[in-house]
Short mmCIF file of C-alpha atoms in Angstrom, two decimals:
data_model
loop_
_atom_site.label_atom_id
_atom_site.label_comp_id
_atom_site.label_asym_id
_atom_site.label_seq_id
_atom_site.Cartn_x
_atom_site.Cartn_y
_atom_site.Cartn_z
CA UNK A 30 -20.97 -65.15 -84.03
CA UNK A 31 -22.71 -67.53 -81.27
CA UNK A 32 -23.64 -66.11 -78.06
CA UNK A 33 -22.91 -68.00 -74.60
CA UNK A 34 -26.23 -68.03 -73.23
CA UNK A 35 -26.50 -67.38 -69.40
CA UNK A 36 -30.13 -68.64 -67.48
CA UNK A 37 -31.06 -67.00 -64.75
CA UNK A 38 -34.90 -67.18 -63.47
CA UNK A 39 -37.12 -64.94 -64.43
CA UNK A 40 -38.70 -61.51 -62.76
CA UNK A 41 -41.82 -59.98 -63.14
CA UNK A 42 -40.58 -57.40 -65.80
CA UNK A 43 -39.28 -59.94 -68.09
CA UNK A 44 -42.49 -61.09 -69.45
CA UNK A 45 -44.07 -57.96 -70.33
CA UNK A 46 -40.69 -56.40 -71.52
CA UNK A 47 -40.30 -59.58 -73.71
CA UNK A 48 -43.85 -58.66 -75.43
CA UNK A 49 -43.67 -55.05 -75.82
CA UNK A 50 -40.23 -54.83 -77.15
CA UNK A 51 -39.86 -57.54 -79.55
CA UNK A 52 -42.93 -56.46 -81.40
CA UNK A 53 -45.44 -59.08 -80.73
CA UNK A 54 -48.41 -57.38 -80.99
CA UNK A 55 -49.35 -59.54 -84.08
CA UNK A 56 -49.54 -62.22 -82.01
CA UNK A 57 -50.97 -61.04 -78.82
CA UNK A 58 -53.45 -58.14 -80.18
CA UNK A 59 -52.53 -54.43 -79.58
CA UNK A 60 -53.37 -54.49 -76.03
CA UNK A 61 -50.38 -55.48 -73.44
CA UNK A 62 -51.03 -59.26 -72.20
CA UNK A 63 -49.98 -57.51 -69.05
CA UNK A 64 -53.97 -55.84 -69.18
CA UNK A 65 -55.10 -59.30 -68.92
CA UNK A 66 -55.72 -60.65 -65.11
CA UNK A 67 -55.41 -63.84 -65.98
CA UNK A 68 -52.34 -63.74 -68.36
CA UNK A 69 -50.66 -61.85 -65.25
CA UNK A 70 -51.58 -64.51 -62.43
CA UNK A 71 -50.28 -67.19 -64.83
CA UNK A 72 -47.05 -65.49 -65.62
CA UNK A 73 -46.99 -64.36 -61.52
CA UNK A 74 -47.37 -67.77 -60.32
CA UNK A 75 -44.46 -69.19 -62.86
CA UNK A 76 -42.43 -66.47 -61.35
CA UNK A 77 -43.11 -66.94 -57.84
CA UNK A 78 -43.08 -71.06 -57.80
CA UNK A 79 -39.53 -70.80 -59.39
CA UNK A 80 -40.66 -71.90 -63.04
CA UNK A 81 -39.79 -69.65 -65.35
CA UNK A 82 -36.09 -69.08 -66.60
CA UNK A 83 -34.66 -66.63 -69.08
CA UNK A 84 -31.52 -66.88 -71.20
CA UNK A 85 -29.70 -63.66 -71.13
CA UNK A 86 -26.01 -62.52 -73.21
CA UNK A 87 -23.64 -60.97 -71.49
CA UNK A 88 -25.05 -57.91 -71.15
CA UNK A 89 -28.48 -59.11 -69.87
CA UNK A 90 -30.58 -58.62 -72.63
CA UNK A 91 -33.47 -61.80 -72.59
CA UNK A 92 -33.48 -63.75 -75.91
CA UNK A 93 -36.02 -66.38 -74.68
CA UNK A 94 -37.69 -67.98 -71.70
CA UNK A 95 -39.30 -71.82 -70.90
CA UNK A 96 -41.16 -72.72 -68.05
CA UNK A 97 -40.10 -75.72 -66.27
CA UNK A 98 -41.64 -77.88 -63.10
CA UNK A 99 -41.42 -81.12 -61.55
CA UNK A 100 -45.31 -81.15 -62.44
CA UNK A 101 -47.05 -81.75 -65.27
CA UNK A 102 -48.43 -78.48 -67.07
CA UNK A 103 -51.82 -77.53 -66.47
CA UNK A 104 -52.98 -77.55 -70.09
CA UNK A 105 -51.38 -81.05 -70.76
CA UNK A 106 -54.05 -83.30 -72.45
CA UNK A 107 -55.91 -84.93 -69.10
CA UNK A 108 -55.61 -88.39 -71.13
CA UNK A 109 -51.36 -88.34 -71.53
CA UNK A 110 -51.58 -86.80 -67.81
CA UNK A 111 -52.91 -90.11 -66.31
CA UNK A 112 -50.15 -91.36 -67.85
CA UNK A 113 -47.46 -89.20 -66.91
CA UNK A 114 -45.03 -90.52 -64.52
CA UNK A 115 -43.40 -89.31 -61.11
CA UNK A 116 -39.56 -90.23 -62.62
CA UNK A 117 -39.96 -86.91 -65.16
CA UNK A 118 -39.32 -83.19 -65.52
CA UNK A 119 -41.50 -81.20 -67.52
CA UNK A 120 -40.77 -78.53 -70.04
CA UNK A 121 -44.19 -76.67 -70.32
CA UNK A 122 -42.96 -73.52 -73.06
CA UNK A 123 -40.16 -72.60 -75.02
CA UNK A 124 -39.52 -69.52 -76.54
CA UNK A 125 -37.19 -67.38 -78.00
CA UNK A 126 -36.72 -64.49 -80.17
CA UNK A 127 -36.86 -64.74 -84.08
CA UNK A 128 -33.76 -62.69 -84.68
CA UNK A 129 -30.09 -63.62 -85.53
CA UNK A 130 -28.23 -62.57 -82.51
CA UNK A 131 -31.06 -65.04 -80.16
CA UNK A 132 -29.81 -67.81 -82.69
CA UNK A 133 -29.11 -71.37 -80.14
CA UNK A 134 -31.20 -69.68 -77.13
CA UNK A 135 -34.02 -71.68 -77.46
CA UNK A 136 -31.91 -75.05 -77.35
CA UNK A 137 -29.50 -73.62 -74.44
CA UNK A 138 -32.69 -73.77 -72.52
CA UNK A 139 -33.45 -77.17 -73.39
CA UNK A 140 -30.12 -78.14 -72.55
CA UNK A 141 -30.64 -76.00 -69.38
CA UNK A 142 -34.08 -78.15 -68.52
CA UNK A 143 -32.37 -81.53 -69.28
CA UNK A 144 -29.56 -80.75 -66.55
CA UNK A 145 -32.35 -79.98 -63.97
CA UNK A 146 -33.86 -83.47 -64.96
CA UNK A 147 -30.61 -85.14 -64.56
CA UNK A 148 -29.52 -82.99 -61.10
CA UNK A 149 -32.88 -83.98 -59.65
CA UNK A 150 -32.28 -87.62 -60.58
CA UNK A 151 -35.00 -88.11 -62.58
CA UNK A 152 -35.17 -89.78 -65.71
CA UNK A 153 -37.61 -88.15 -68.36
CA UNK A 154 -37.70 -84.66 -70.00
CA UNK A 155 -41.32 -84.20 -70.98
CA UNK A 156 -43.66 -81.51 -72.61
#
């Protein structure tokens, strides 16, 4: 069965719940990222600035997220950033659960970002 994904702006509880609920301690360590002030500040700014969106199923469960915006992400290579064009919309992060019920969430997030770019009248969707 393929889920139909709905996109909504991320809220502050999404990031912490995502990492803890889905067993990401192997990747992120035993301490939750929410205990790291730099991580909390980064995620808070994504949410505050409306850059983070989540893919939810019909029950409202989060299966993936994307961070997008009209500016190049701060982590972009400086050489590449110099060549960045104004006529672009950026996807700095996309992640989805690696479970069968989450199949298609990442793709749907990228398609959502493409539609955002089109709605803004820009030509390029970039990483």
